[in-house]
mmCIF file with all atom_site columns, C-alpha atoms in Angstrom:
data_model
loop_
_atom_site.group_PDB
_atom_site.id
_atom_site.type_symbol
_atom_site.label_atom_id
_atom_site.label_alt_id
_atom_site.label_comp_id
_atom_site.label_asym_id
_atom_site.label_entity_id
_atom_site.label_seq_id
_atom_site.pdbx_PDB_ins_code
_atom_site.Cartn_x
_atom_site.Cartn_y
_atom_site.Cartn_z
_atom_site.occupancy
_atom_site.B_iso_or_equiv
_atom_site.pdbx_formal_charge
_atom_site.auth_seq_id
_atom_site.auth_comp_id
_atom_site.auth_asym_id
_atom_site.auth_atom_id
_atom_site.pdbx_PDB_model_num
ATOM 1   C CA . ASP A 1 1   ? 125.687 85.920 103.658 1.00 0.00 ? 1   ASP A CA 1
ATOM 2   C CA . GLY A 1 2   ? 124.821 85.080 100.077 1.00 0.00 ? 2   GLY A CA 1
ATOM 3   C CA . GLY A 1 3   ? 126.168 81.944 98.502  1.00 0.00 ? 3   GLY A CA 1
ATOM 4   C CA . ILE A 1 4   ? 125.568 78.467 97.160  1.00 0.00 ? 4   ILE A CA 1
ATOM 5   C CA . THR A 1 5   ? 124.895 75.529 99.453  1.00 0.00 ? 5   THR A CA 1
ATOM 6   C CA . GLN A 1 6   ? 125.486 71.973 98.284  1.00 0.00 ? 6   GLN A CA 1
ATOM 7   C CA . SER A 1 7   ? 124.407 68.992 100.309 1.00 0.00 ? 7   SER A CA 1
ATOM 8   C CA . PRO A 1 8   ? 125.350 66.482 101.377 1.00 0.00 ? 8   PRO A CA 1
ATOM 9   C CA . LYS A 1 9   ? 129.114 66.916 101.456 1.00 0.00 ? 9   LYS A CA 1
ATOM 10  C CA . TYR A 1 10  ? 129.639 63.156 101.094 1.00 0.00 ? 10  TYR A CA 1
ATOM 11  C CA . LEU A 1 11  ? 127.217 60.661 99.537  1.00 0.00 ? 11  LEU A CA 1
ATOM 12  C CA . PHE A 1 12  ? 127.442 56.917 99.079  1.00 0.00 ? 12  PHE A CA 1
ATOM 13  C CA . ARG A 1 13  ? 125.405 55.102 96.451  1.00 0.00 ? 13  ARG A CA 1
ATOM 14  C CA . LYS A 1 14  ? 124.700 51.421 96.119  1.00 0.00 ? 14  LYS A CA 1
ATOM 15  C CA . GLU A 1 15  ? 124.583 49.774 92.716  1.00 0.00 ? 15  GLU A CA 1
ATOM 16  C CA . GLY A 1 16  ? 121.240 50.386 90.997  1.00 0.00 ? 16  GLY A CA 1
ATOM 17  C CA . GLN A 1 17  ? 120.237 53.230 93.276  1.00 0.00 ? 17  GLN A CA 1
ATOM 18  C CA . ASN A 1 18  ? 119.188 56.743 92.286  1.00 0.00 ? 18  ASN A CA 1
ATOM 19  C CA . VAL A 1 19  ? 120.538 59.564 94.445  1.00 0.00 ? 19  VAL A CA 1
ATOM 20  C CA . THR A 1 20  ? 119.828 63.295 94.451  1.00 0.00 ? 20  THR A CA 1
ATOM 21  C CA . LEU A 1 21  ? 122.340 66.052 95.112  1.00 0.00 ? 21  LEU A CA 1
ATOM 22  C CA . SER A 1 22  ? 121.012 69.341 96.391  1.00 0.00 ? 22  SER A CA 1
ATOM 23  C CA . CYS A 1 23  ? 122.072 72.819 95.243  1.00 0.00 ? 23  CYS A CA 1
ATOM 24  C CA . GLU A 1 24  ? 120.497 76.002 96.649  1.00 0.00 ? 24  GLU A CA 1
ATOM 25  C CA . GLN A 1 25  ? 121.555 79.613 96.042  1.00 0.00 ? 25  GLN A CA 1
ATOM 26  C CA . ASN A 1 26  ? 120.396 82.866 97.669  1.00 0.00 ? 26  ASN A CA 1
ATOM 27  C CA . LEU A 1 27  ? 122.238 85.181 95.276  1.00 0.00 ? 27  LEU A CA 1
ATOM 28  C CA . ASN A 1 28  ? 119.216 85.763 93.015  1.00 0.00 ? 28  ASN A CA 1
ATOM 29  C CA . HIS A 1 29  ? 121.322 84.417 90.132  1.00 0.00 ? 29  HIS A CA 1
ATOM 30  C CA . ASP A 1 30  ? 119.515 83.590 86.904  1.00 0.00 ? 30  ASP A CA 1
ATOM 31  C CA . ALA A 1 31  ? 121.519 80.603 85.737  1.00 0.00 ? 31  ALA A CA 1
ATOM 32  C CA . MET A 1 32  ? 122.653 77.457 87.513  1.00 0.00 ? 32  MET A CA 1
ATOM 33  C CA . TYR A 1 33  ? 125.068 74.721 86.451  1.00 0.00 ? 33  TYR A CA 1
ATOM 34  C CA . TRP A 1 34  ? 126.255 71.250 87.399  1.00 0.00 ? 34  TRP A CA 1
ATOM 35  C CA . TYR A 1 35  ? 129.842 70.175 86.707  1.00 0.00 ? 35  TYR A CA 1
ATOM 36  C CA . ARG A 1 36  ? 131.563 66.868 87.335  1.00 0.00 ? 36  ARG A CA 1
ATOM 37  C CA . GLN A 1 37  ? 135.241 66.746 88.294  1.00 0.00 ? 37  GLN A CA 1
ATOM 38  C CA . ASP A 1 38  ? 137.423 63.663 87.902  1.00 0.00 ? 38  ASP A CA 1
ATOM 39  C CA . PRO A 1 39  ? 141.166 63.499 88.561  1.00 0.00 ? 39  PRO A CA 1
ATOM 40  C CA . GLY A 1 40  ? 143.143 64.582 85.504  1.00 0.00 ? 40  GLY A CA 1
ATOM 41  C CA . GLN A 1 41  ? 140.019 65.421 83.467  1.00 0.00 ? 41  GLN A CA 1
ATOM 42  C CA . GLY A 1 42  ? 139.113 68.892 84.606  1.00 0.00 ? 42  GLY A CA 1
ATOM 43  C CA . LEU A 1 43  ? 135.524 70.066 85.022  1.00 0.00 ? 43  LEU A CA 1
ATOM 44  C CA . ARG A 1 44  ? 132.908 68.758 82.615  1.00 0.00 ? 44  ARG A CA 1
ATOM 45  C CA . LEU A 1 45  ? 129.416 70.234 82.217  1.00 0.00 ? 45  LEU A CA 1
ATOM 46  C CA . ILE A 1 46  ? 126.471 67.950 83.018  1.00 0.00 ? 46  ILE A CA 1
ATOM 47  C CA . TYR A 1 47  ? 123.379 70.211 82.816  1.00 0.00 ? 47  TYR A CA 1
ATOM 48  C CA . TYR A 1 48  ? 122.563 73.874 83.053  1.00 0.00 ? 48  TYR A CA 1
ATOM 49  C CA . SER A 1 49  ? 119.494 76.076 83.422  1.00 0.00 ? 49  SER A CA 1
ATOM 50  C CA . GLN A 1 50  ? 119.176 79.728 82.497  1.00 0.00 ? 50  GLN A CA 1
ATOM 51  C CA . ILE A 1 51  ? 115.527 80.122 83.470  1.00 0.00 ? 51  ILE A CA 1
ATOM 52  C CA . VAL A 1 52  ? 113.013 78.409 85.728  1.00 0.00 ? 52  VAL A CA 1
ATOM 53  C CA . ASN A 1 53  ? 111.377 75.303 84.224  1.00 0.00 ? 53  ASN A CA 1
ATOM 54  C CA . ASP A 1 54  ? 113.964 75.088 81.449  1.00 0.00 ? 54  ASP A CA 1
ATOM 55  C CA . PHE A 1 55  ? 117.332 73.332 81.256  1.00 0.00 ? 55  PHE A CA 1
ATOM 56  C CA . GLN A 1 56  ? 119.836 72.119 78.680  1.00 0.00 ? 56  GLN A CA 1
ATOM 57  C CA . LYS A 1 57  ? 122.130 69.122 78.452  1.00 0.00 ? 57  LYS A CA 1
ATOM 58  C CA . GLY A 1 58  ? 125.833 69.627 78.775  1.00 0.00 ? 58  GLY A CA 1
ATOM 59  C CA . ASP A 1 59  ? 128.656 67.460 77.457  1.00 0.00 ? 59  ASP A CA 1
ATOM 60  C CA . ILE A 1 60  ? 128.037 64.457 79.732  1.00 0.00 ? 60  ILE A CA 1
ATOM 61  C CA . ALA A 1 61  ? 124.281 64.437 80.517  1.00 0.00 ? 61  ALA A CA 1
ATOM 62  C CA . GLU A 1 62  ? 123.693 60.702 80.052  1.00 0.00 ? 62  GLU A CA 1
ATOM 63  C CA . GLY A 1 63  ? 122.646 59.017 83.305  1.00 0.00 ? 63  GLY A CA 1
ATOM 64  C CA . TYR A 1 64  ? 121.733 62.300 85.009  1.00 0.00 ? 64  TYR A CA 1
ATOM 65  C CA . SER A 1 65  ? 118.528 64.307 85.385  1.00 0.00 ? 65  SER A CA 1
ATOM 66  C CA . VAL A 1 66  ? 117.711 67.760 86.760  1.00 0.00 ? 66  VAL A CA 1
ATOM 67  C CA . SER A 1 67  ? 114.776 70.027 87.554  1.00 0.00 ? 67  SER A CA 1
ATOM 68  C CA . ARG A 1 68  ? 114.445 73.796 88.001  1.00 0.00 ? 68  ARG A CA 1
ATOM 69  C CA . GLU A 1 69  ? 111.094 74.437 89.676  1.00 0.00 ? 69  GLU A CA 1
ATOM 70  C CA . LYS A 1 70  ? 112.382 77.396 91.681  1.00 0.00 ? 70  LYS A CA 1
ATOM 71  C CA . LYS A 1 71  ? 114.973 80.023 90.809  1.00 0.00 ? 71  LYS A CA 1
ATOM 72  C CA . GLU A 1 72  ? 116.981 79.188 93.925  1.00 0.00 ? 72  GLU A CA 1
ATOM 73  C CA . SER A 1 73  ? 117.161 75.435 93.506  1.00 0.00 ? 73  SER A CA 1
ATOM 74  C CA . PHE A 1 74  ? 118.702 73.079 90.920  1.00 0.00 ? 74  PHE A CA 1
ATOM 75  C CA . PRO A 1 75  ? 118.864 69.477 92.197  1.00 0.00 ? 75  PRO A CA 1
ATOM 76  C CA . LEU A 1 76  ? 120.799 66.818 90.287  1.00 0.00 ? 76  LEU A CA 1
ATOM 77  C CA . THR A 1 77  ? 119.710 63.174 90.273  1.00 0.00 ? 77  THR A CA 1
ATOM 78  C CA . VAL A 1 78  ? 122.311 60.542 89.473  1.00 0.00 ? 78  VAL A CA 1
ATOM 79  C CA . THR A 1 79  ? 120.366 57.611 88.083  1.00 0.00 ? 79  THR A CA 1
ATOM 80  C CA . SER A 1 80  ? 121.257 53.928 87.928  1.00 0.00 ? 80  SER A CA 1
ATOM 81  C CA . ALA A 1 81  ? 121.958 54.459 84.222  1.00 0.00 ? 81  ALA A CA 1
ATOM 82  C CA . GLN A 1 82  ? 125.124 56.377 85.125  1.00 0.00 ? 82  GLN A CA 1
ATOM 83  C CA . LYS A 1 83  ? 127.680 53.567 85.121  1.00 0.00 ? 83  LYS A CA 1
ATOM 84  C CA . ASN A 1 84  ? 130.589 55.422 86.650  1.00 0.00 ? 84  ASN A CA 1
ATOM 85  C CA . PRO A 1 85  ? 129.167 58.009 89.061  1.00 0.00 ? 85  PRO A CA 1
ATOM 86  C CA . THR A 1 86  ? 132.057 58.193 91.516  1.00 0.00 ? 86  THR A CA 1
ATOM 87  C CA . ALA A 1 87  ? 133.274 61.791 91.234  1.00 0.00 ? 87  ALA A CA 1
ATOM 88  C CA . PHE A 1 88  ? 133.238 65.250 92.795  1.00 0.00 ? 88  PHE A CA 1
ATOM 89  C CA . TYR A 1 89  ? 130.142 67.258 91.782  1.00 0.00 ? 89  TYR A CA 1
ATOM 90  C CA . LEU A 1 90  ? 130.137 71.042 91.737  1.00 0.00 ? 90  LEU A CA 1
ATOM 91  C CA . CYS A 1 91  ? 127.193 73.392 91.413  1.00 0.00 ? 91  CYS A CA 1
ATOM 92  C CA . ALA A 1 92  ? 127.575 76.979 90.187  1.00 0.00 ? 92  ALA A CA 1
ATOM 93  C CA . SER A 1 93  ? 125.434 80.020 89.438  1.00 0.00 ? 93  SER A CA 1
ATOM 94  C CA . HIS A 1 94  ? 125.729 83.481 87.927  1.00 0.00 ? 94  HIS A CA 1
ATOM 95  C CA . PHE A 1 95  ? 123.849 86.456 86.469  1.00 0.00 ? 95  PHE A CA 1
ATOM 96  C CA . LEU A 1 96  ? 123.230 86.133 82.734  1.00 0.00 ? 96  LEU A CA 1
ATOM 97  C CA . THR A 1 97  ? 124.378 89.702 82.165  1.00 0.00 ? 97  THR A CA 1
ATOM 98  C CA . GLY A 1 98  ? 127.924 88.386 82.626  1.00 0.00 ? 98  GLY A CA 1
ATOM 99  C CA . GLN A 1 99  ? 129.027 91.420 84.588  1.00 0.00 ? 99  GLN A CA 1
ATOM 100 C CA . THR A 1 100 ? 129.843 89.235 87.556  1.00 0.00 ? 100 THR A CA 1
ATOM 101 C CA . GLY A 1 101 ? 131.517 85.877 87.444  1.00 0.00 ? 101 GLY A CA 1
ATOM 102 C CA . TYR A 1 102 ? 130.415 82.430 88.441  1.00 0.00 ? 102 TYR A CA 1
ATOM 103 C CA . THR A 1 103 ? 130.017 81.431 92.096  1.00 0.00 ? 103 THR A CA 1
ATOM 104 C CA . PHE A 1 104 ? 130.614 77.801 93.056  1.00 0.00 ? 104 PHE A CA 1
ATOM 105 C CA . GLY A 1 105 ? 129.390 75.654 95.920  1.00 0.00 ? 105 GLY A CA 1
ATOM 106 C CA . SER A 1 106 ? 131.685 73.542 98.095  1.00 0.00 ? 106 SER A CA 1
ATOM 107 C CA . GLY A 1 107 ? 130.901 70.319 96.235  1.00 0.00 ? 107 GLY A CA 1
ATOM 108 C CA . THR A 1 108 ? 129.514 66.844 96.905  1.00 0.00 ? 108 THR A CA 1
ATOM 109 C CA . ARG A 1 109 ? 131.738 63.787 96.727  1.00 0.00 ? 109 ARG A CA 1
ATOM 110 C CA . LEU A 1 110 ? 129.769 60.789 95.492  1.00 0.00 ? 110 LEU A CA 1
ATOM 111 C CA . THR A 1 111 ? 131.133 57.276 95.932  1.00 0.00 ? 111 THR A CA 1
ATOM 112 C CA . VAL A 1 112 ? 129.664 53.999 94.708  1.00 0.00 ? 112 VAL A CA 1
ATOM 113 C CA . VAL A 1 113 ? 129.843 51.228 97.309  1.00 0.00 ? 113 VAL A CA 1
ATOM 114 C CA . LYS B 2 1   ? 134.424 74.356 69.991  1.00 0.00 ? 1   LYS B CA 1
ATOM 115 C CA . GLN B 2 2   ? 136.213 76.380 72.645  1.00 0.00 ? 2   GLN B CA 1
ATOM 116 C CA . GLU B 2 3   ? 139.271 74.692 74.127  1.00 0.00 ? 3   GLU B CA 1
ATOM 117 C CA . VAL B 2 4   ? 141.234 75.991 77.098  1.00 0.00 ? 4   VAL B CA 1
ATOM 118 C CA . THR B 2 5   ? 144.824 74.948 77.807  1.00 0.00 ? 5   THR B CA 1
ATOM 119 C CA . GLN B 2 6   ? 146.831 75.689 80.930  1.00 0.00 ? 6   GLN B CA 1
ATOM 120 C CA . ILE B 2 7   ? 150.594 75.474 81.120  1.00 0.00 ? 7   ILE B CA 1
ATOM 121 C CA . PRO B 2 8   ? 152.379 74.210 83.136  1.00 0.00 ? 8   PRO B CA 1
ATOM 122 C CA . ALA B 2 9   ? 150.270 71.378 84.564  1.00 0.00 ? 9   ALA B CA 1
ATOM 123 C CA . ALA B 2 10  ? 152.286 71.516 87.793  1.00 0.00 ? 10  ALA B CA 1
ATOM 124 C CA . LEU B 2 11  ? 154.754 73.947 89.289  1.00 0.00 ? 11  LEU B CA 1
ATOM 125 C CA . SER B 2 12  ? 156.890 73.870 92.423  1.00 0.00 ? 12  SER B CA 1
ATOM 126 C CA . VAL B 2 13  ? 158.651 77.026 93.614  1.00 0.00 ? 13  VAL B CA 1
ATOM 127 C CA . PRO B 2 14  ? 160.420 78.220 96.758  1.00 0.00 ? 14  PRO B CA 1
ATOM 128 C CA . GLU B 2 15  ? 158.643 80.721 98.962  1.00 0.00 ? 15  GLU B CA 1
ATOM 129 C CA . GLY B 2 16  ? 159.066 84.350 97.915  1.00 0.00 ? 16  GLY B CA 1
ATOM 130 C CA . GLU B 2 17  ? 159.324 83.749 94.169  1.00 0.00 ? 17  GLU B CA 1
ATOM 131 C CA . ASN B 2 18  ? 157.210 85.625 91.663  1.00 0.00 ? 18  ASN B CA 1
ATOM 132 C CA . LEU B 2 19  ? 155.500 83.286 89.217  1.00 0.00 ? 19  LEU B CA 1
ATOM 133 C CA . VAL B 2 20  ? 153.331 83.254 86.109  1.00 0.00 ? 20  VAL B CA 1
ATOM 134 C CA . LEU B 2 21  ? 150.600 80.793 85.174  1.00 0.00 ? 21  LEU B CA 1
ATOM 135 C CA . ASN B 2 22  ? 149.481 80.625 81.560  1.00 0.00 ? 22  ASN B CA 1
ATOM 136 C CA . CYS B 2 23  ? 146.085 80.063 79.989  1.00 0.00 ? 23  CYS B CA 1
ATOM 137 C CA . SER B 2 24  ? 145.260 79.932 76.275  1.00 0.00 ? 24  SER B CA 1
ATOM 138 C CA . PHE B 2 25  ? 141.916 79.593 74.507  1.00 0.00 ? 25  PHE B CA 1
ATOM 139 C CA . THR B 2 26  ? 141.048 78.825 70.893  1.00 0.00 ? 26  THR B CA 1
ATOM 140 C CA . ASP B 2 27  ? 138.015 81.090 70.285  1.00 0.00 ? 27  ASP B CA 1
ATOM 141 C CA . SER B 2 28  ? 138.604 84.784 70.988  1.00 0.00 ? 28  SER B CA 1
ATOM 142 C CA . ALA B 2 29  ? 134.850 85.613 70.994  1.00 0.00 ? 29  ALA B CA 1
ATOM 143 C CA . ILE B 2 30  ? 134.596 85.605 74.787  1.00 0.00 ? 30  ILE B CA 1
ATOM 144 C CA . TYR B 2 31  ? 132.593 87.791 77.195  1.00 0.00 ? 31  TYR B CA 1
ATOM 145 C CA . ASN B 2 32  ? 135.123 87.501 79.973  1.00 0.00 ? 32  ASN B CA 1
ATOM 146 C CA . LEU B 2 33  ? 137.716 85.220 81.563  1.00 0.00 ? 33  LEU B CA 1
ATOM 147 C CA . GLN B 2 34  ? 137.717 84.045 85.141  1.00 0.00 ? 34  GLN B CA 1
ATOM 148 C CA . TRP B 2 35  ? 140.549 82.665 87.289  1.00 0.00 ? 35  TRP B CA 1
ATOM 149 C CA . PHE B 2 36  ? 139.726 80.322 90.162  1.00 0.00 ? 36  PHE B CA 1
ATOM 150 C CA . ARG B 2 37  ? 141.589 78.664 92.979  1.00 0.00 ? 37  ARG B CA 1
ATOM 151 C CA . GLN B 2 38  ? 140.759 75.158 94.227  1.00 0.00 ? 38  GLN B CA 1
ATOM 152 C CA . ASP B 2 39  ? 142.116 73.592 97.400  1.00 0.00 ? 39  ASP B CA 1
ATOM 153 C CA . PRO B 2 40  ? 142.098 69.766 97.655  1.00 0.00 ? 40  PRO B CA 1
ATOM 154 C CA . GLY B 2 41  ? 138.578 68.417 98.160  1.00 0.00 ? 41  GLY B CA 1
ATOM 155 C CA . LYS B 2 42  ? 137.025 71.895 98.081  1.00 0.00 ? 42  LYS B CA 1
ATOM 156 C CA . GLY B 2 43  ? 134.934 73.968 95.728  1.00 0.00 ? 43  GLY B CA 1
ATOM 157 C CA . LEU B 2 44  ? 136.223 76.731 93.453  1.00 0.00 ? 44  LEU B CA 1
ATOM 158 C CA . THR B 2 45  ? 136.995 80.192 94.779  1.00 0.00 ? 45  THR B CA 1
ATOM 159 C CA . SER B 2 46  ? 136.894 83.038 92.276  1.00 0.00 ? 46  SER B CA 1
ATOM 160 C CA . LEU B 2 47  ? 140.096 85.066 92.205  1.00 0.00 ? 47  LEU B CA 1
ATOM 161 C CA . LEU B 2 48  ? 139.723 87.493 89.318  1.00 0.00 ? 48  LEU B CA 1
ATOM 162 C CA . LEU B 2 49  ? 137.226 88.226 86.541  1.00 0.00 ? 49  LEU B CA 1
ATOM 163 C CA . ILE B 2 50  ? 138.441 90.095 83.455  1.00 0.00 ? 50  ILE B CA 1
ATOM 164 C CA . GLN B 2 51  ? 135.828 91.488 81.092  1.00 0.00 ? 51  GLN B CA 1
ATOM 165 C CA . SER B 2 52  ? 136.554 91.225 77.368  1.00 0.00 ? 52  SER B CA 1
ATOM 166 C CA . SER B 2 53  ? 137.068 95.001 77.164  1.00 0.00 ? 53  SER B CA 1
ATOM 167 C CA . GLN B 2 54  ? 139.710 94.982 79.892  1.00 0.00 ? 54  GLN B CA 1
ATOM 168 C CA . ARG B 2 55  ? 143.429 94.217 79.682  1.00 0.00 ? 55  ARG B CA 1
ATOM 169 C CA . GLU B 2 56  ? 144.066 93.305 83.307  1.00 0.00 ? 56  GLU B CA 1
ATOM 170 C CA . GLN B 2 57  ? 142.716 93.020 86.830  1.00 0.00 ? 57  GLN B CA 1
ATOM 171 C CA . THR B 2 58  ? 144.537 93.142 90.141  1.00 0.00 ? 58  THR B CA 1
ATOM 172 C CA . SER B 2 59  ? 143.710 91.862 93.596  1.00 0.00 ? 59  SER B CA 1
ATOM 173 C CA . GLY B 2 60  ? 146.391 92.056 96.247  1.00 0.00 ? 60  GLY B CA 1
ATOM 174 C CA . ARG B 2 61  ? 149.394 89.997 95.101  1.00 0.00 ? 61  ARG B CA 1
ATOM 175 C CA . LEU B 2 62  ? 147.500 88.672 92.069  1.00 0.00 ? 62  LEU B CA 1
ATOM 176 C CA . ASN B 2 63  ? 147.433 90.261 88.636  1.00 0.00 ? 63  ASN B CA 1
ATOM 177 C CA . ALA B 2 64  ? 145.659 88.741 85.644  1.00 0.00 ? 64  ALA B CA 1
ATOM 178 C CA . SER B 2 65  ? 146.065 89.951 82.080  1.00 0.00 ? 65  SER B CA 1
ATOM 179 C CA . LEU B 2 66  ? 143.992 89.234 79.001  1.00 0.00 ? 66  LEU B CA 1
ATOM 180 C CA . ASP B 2 67  ? 144.976 89.406 75.330  1.00 0.00 ? 67  ASP B CA 1
ATOM 181 C CA . LYS B 2 68  ? 141.882 88.420 73.361  1.00 0.00 ? 68  LYS B CA 1
ATOM 182 C CA . SER B 2 69  ? 143.493 88.715 69.954  1.00 0.00 ? 69  SER B CA 1
ATOM 183 C CA . SER B 2 70  ? 146.140 86.129 70.784  1.00 0.00 ? 70  SER B CA 1
ATOM 184 C CA . GLY B 2 71  ? 143.837 84.006 72.935  1.00 0.00 ? 71  GLY B CA 1
ATOM 185 C CA . ARG B 2 72  ? 145.960 84.245 76.064  1.00 0.00 ? 72  ARG B CA 1
ATOM 186 C CA . SER B 2 73  ? 145.718 85.141 79.717  1.00 0.00 ? 73  SER B CA 1
ATOM 187 C CA . THR B 2 74  ? 148.336 85.088 82.452  1.00 0.00 ? 74  THR B CA 1
ATOM 188 C CA . LEU B 2 75  ? 147.996 85.017 86.222  1.00 0.00 ? 75  LEU B CA 1
ATOM 189 C CA . TYR B 2 76  ? 150.929 86.637 87.985  1.00 0.00 ? 76  TYR B CA 1
ATOM 190 C CA . ILE B 2 77  ? 151.470 85.843 91.677  1.00 0.00 ? 77  ILE B CA 1
ATOM 191 C CA . ALA B 2 78  ? 153.927 88.090 93.479  1.00 0.00 ? 78  ALA B CA 1
ATOM 192 C CA . ALA B 2 79  ? 156.007 87.017 96.474  1.00 0.00 ? 79  ALA B CA 1
ATOM 193 C CA . SER B 2 80  ? 154.515 83.527 96.667  1.00 0.00 ? 80  SER B CA 1
ATOM 194 C CA . GLN B 2 81  ? 153.657 82.006 100.062 1.00 0.00 ? 81  GLN B CA 1
ATOM 195 C CA . PRO B 2 82  ? 153.015 78.390 101.176 1.00 0.00 ? 82  PRO B CA 1
ATOM 196 C CA . GLY B 2 83  ? 149.343 79.334 101.557 1.00 0.00 ? 83  GLY B CA 1
ATOM 197 C CA . ASP B 2 84  ? 149.193 79.933 97.801  1.00 0.00 ? 84  ASP B CA 1
ATOM 198 C CA . SER B 2 85  ? 149.602 76.187 97.229  1.00 0.00 ? 85  SER B CA 1
ATOM 199 C CA . ALA B 2 86  ? 146.503 75.043 95.344  1.00 0.00 ? 86  ALA B CA 1
ATOM 200 C CA . THR B 2 87  ? 145.246 74.275 91.863  1.00 0.00 ? 87  THR B CA 1
ATOM 201 C CA . TYR B 2 88  ? 144.570 77.327 89.701  1.00 0.00 ? 88  TYR B CA 1
ATOM 202 C CA . LEU B 2 89  ? 141.944 77.108 86.974  1.00 0.00 ? 89  LEU B CA 1
ATOM 203 C CA . CYS B 2 90  ? 141.050 79.490 84.196  1.00 0.00 ? 90  CYS B CA 1
ATOM 204 C CA . ALA B 2 91  ? 137.700 79.415 82.424  1.00 0.00 ? 91  ALA B CA 1
ATOM 205 C CA . VAL B 2 92  ? 135.960 81.240 79.589  1.00 0.00 ? 92  VAL B CA 1
ATOM 206 C CA . PRO B 2 93  ? 132.318 81.362 78.464  1.00 0.00 ? 93  PRO B CA 1
ATOM 207 C CA . PRO B 2 94  ? 131.997 80.957 74.670  1.00 0.00 ? 94  PRO B CA 1
ATOM 208 C CA . GLY B 2 95  ? 129.386 83.654 74.080  1.00 0.00 ? 95  GLY B CA 1
ATOM 209 C CA . ASN B 2 96  ? 126.590 83.414 76.620  1.00 0.00 ? 96  ASN B CA 1
ATOM 210 C CA . THR B 2 97  ? 127.092 79.715 77.198  1.00 0.00 ? 97  THR B CA 1
ATOM 211 C CA . PRO B 2 98  ? 128.556 77.811 80.146  1.00 0.00 ? 98  PRO B CA 1
ATOM 212 C CA . LEU B 2 99  ? 132.141 78.133 81.272  1.00 0.00 ? 99  LEU B CA 1
ATOM 213 C CA . VAL B 2 100 ? 134.759 75.957 79.602  1.00 0.00 ? 100 VAL B CA 1
ATOM 214 C CA . PHE B 2 101 ? 137.643 75.103 81.916  1.00 0.00 ? 101 PHE B CA 1
ATOM 215 C CA . GLY B 2 102 ? 141.283 74.332 81.501  1.00 0.00 ? 102 GLY B CA 1
ATOM 216 C CA . LYS B 2 103 ? 142.659 71.368 83.424  1.00 0.00 ? 103 LYS B CA 1
ATOM 217 C CA . GLY B 2 104 ? 144.464 73.639 85.856  1.00 0.00 ? 104 GLY B CA 1
ATOM 218 C CA . THR B 2 105 ? 147.961 74.270 87.156  1.00 0.00 ? 105 THR B CA 1
ATOM 219 C CA . ARG B 2 106 ? 148.832 72.594 90.462  1.00 0.00 ? 106 ARG B CA 1
ATOM 220 C CA . LEU B 2 107 ? 151.072 74.961 92.406  1.00 0.00 ? 107 LEU B CA 1
ATOM 221 C CA . SER B 2 108 ? 153.263 74.008 95.349  1.00 0.00 ? 108 SER B CA 1
ATOM 222 C CA . VAL B 2 109 ? 155.095 76.760 97.239  1.00 0.00 ? 109 VAL B CA 1
ATOM 223 C CA . ILE B 2 110 ? 157.847 75.330 99.403  1.00 0.00 ? 110 ILE B CA 1
ATOM 224 C CA . ALA B 2 111 ? 158.752 77.053 102.683 1.00 0.00 ? 111 ALA B CA 1
#
């Protein structure tokens, strides 16, 4: 079955550590996205990529980095510069034609310990 | 900048009621509008996608309407069930740019 796989489901980060969240899709979608979800704040866009080897910052990109070396993969690194990383992270993808909607992964919950 | 507002923020209804969730957006230049469902601690599940040229879409007990000129969409849920309890989110892409989300309506259906 086609879909988006996010891993791990739960992730714990120590102060000063970089961690990487994985997002893989087998839908042949062109574009991929990372959103952050905090209670009461809705979903906020971190980064997105509409083509391999290219990506754009979203509204809250500071402290995060991404890469898009393959069409199927869009990993997100939460760096030590991100001062408040505890949140639920969601990856999404879709066709740029817009004829189909976005598909989301099941999310990764990141907690600072 | 596109802003999406969902009213009410929370709703509690007895089982069997028909209900309407509201979504409004500030920029009517949208390609489409998508309604999602989110269960606690889970990802988003797409419910309905309405293209900008359409007025409504239906899936089972769900019906979503779109009025671009007034910047509004409604999600109608018929004969609500306890299993419908979740947070419902609407989202629009401003042009060919990423989805902008409302903060959602948290629905509780009481048996």
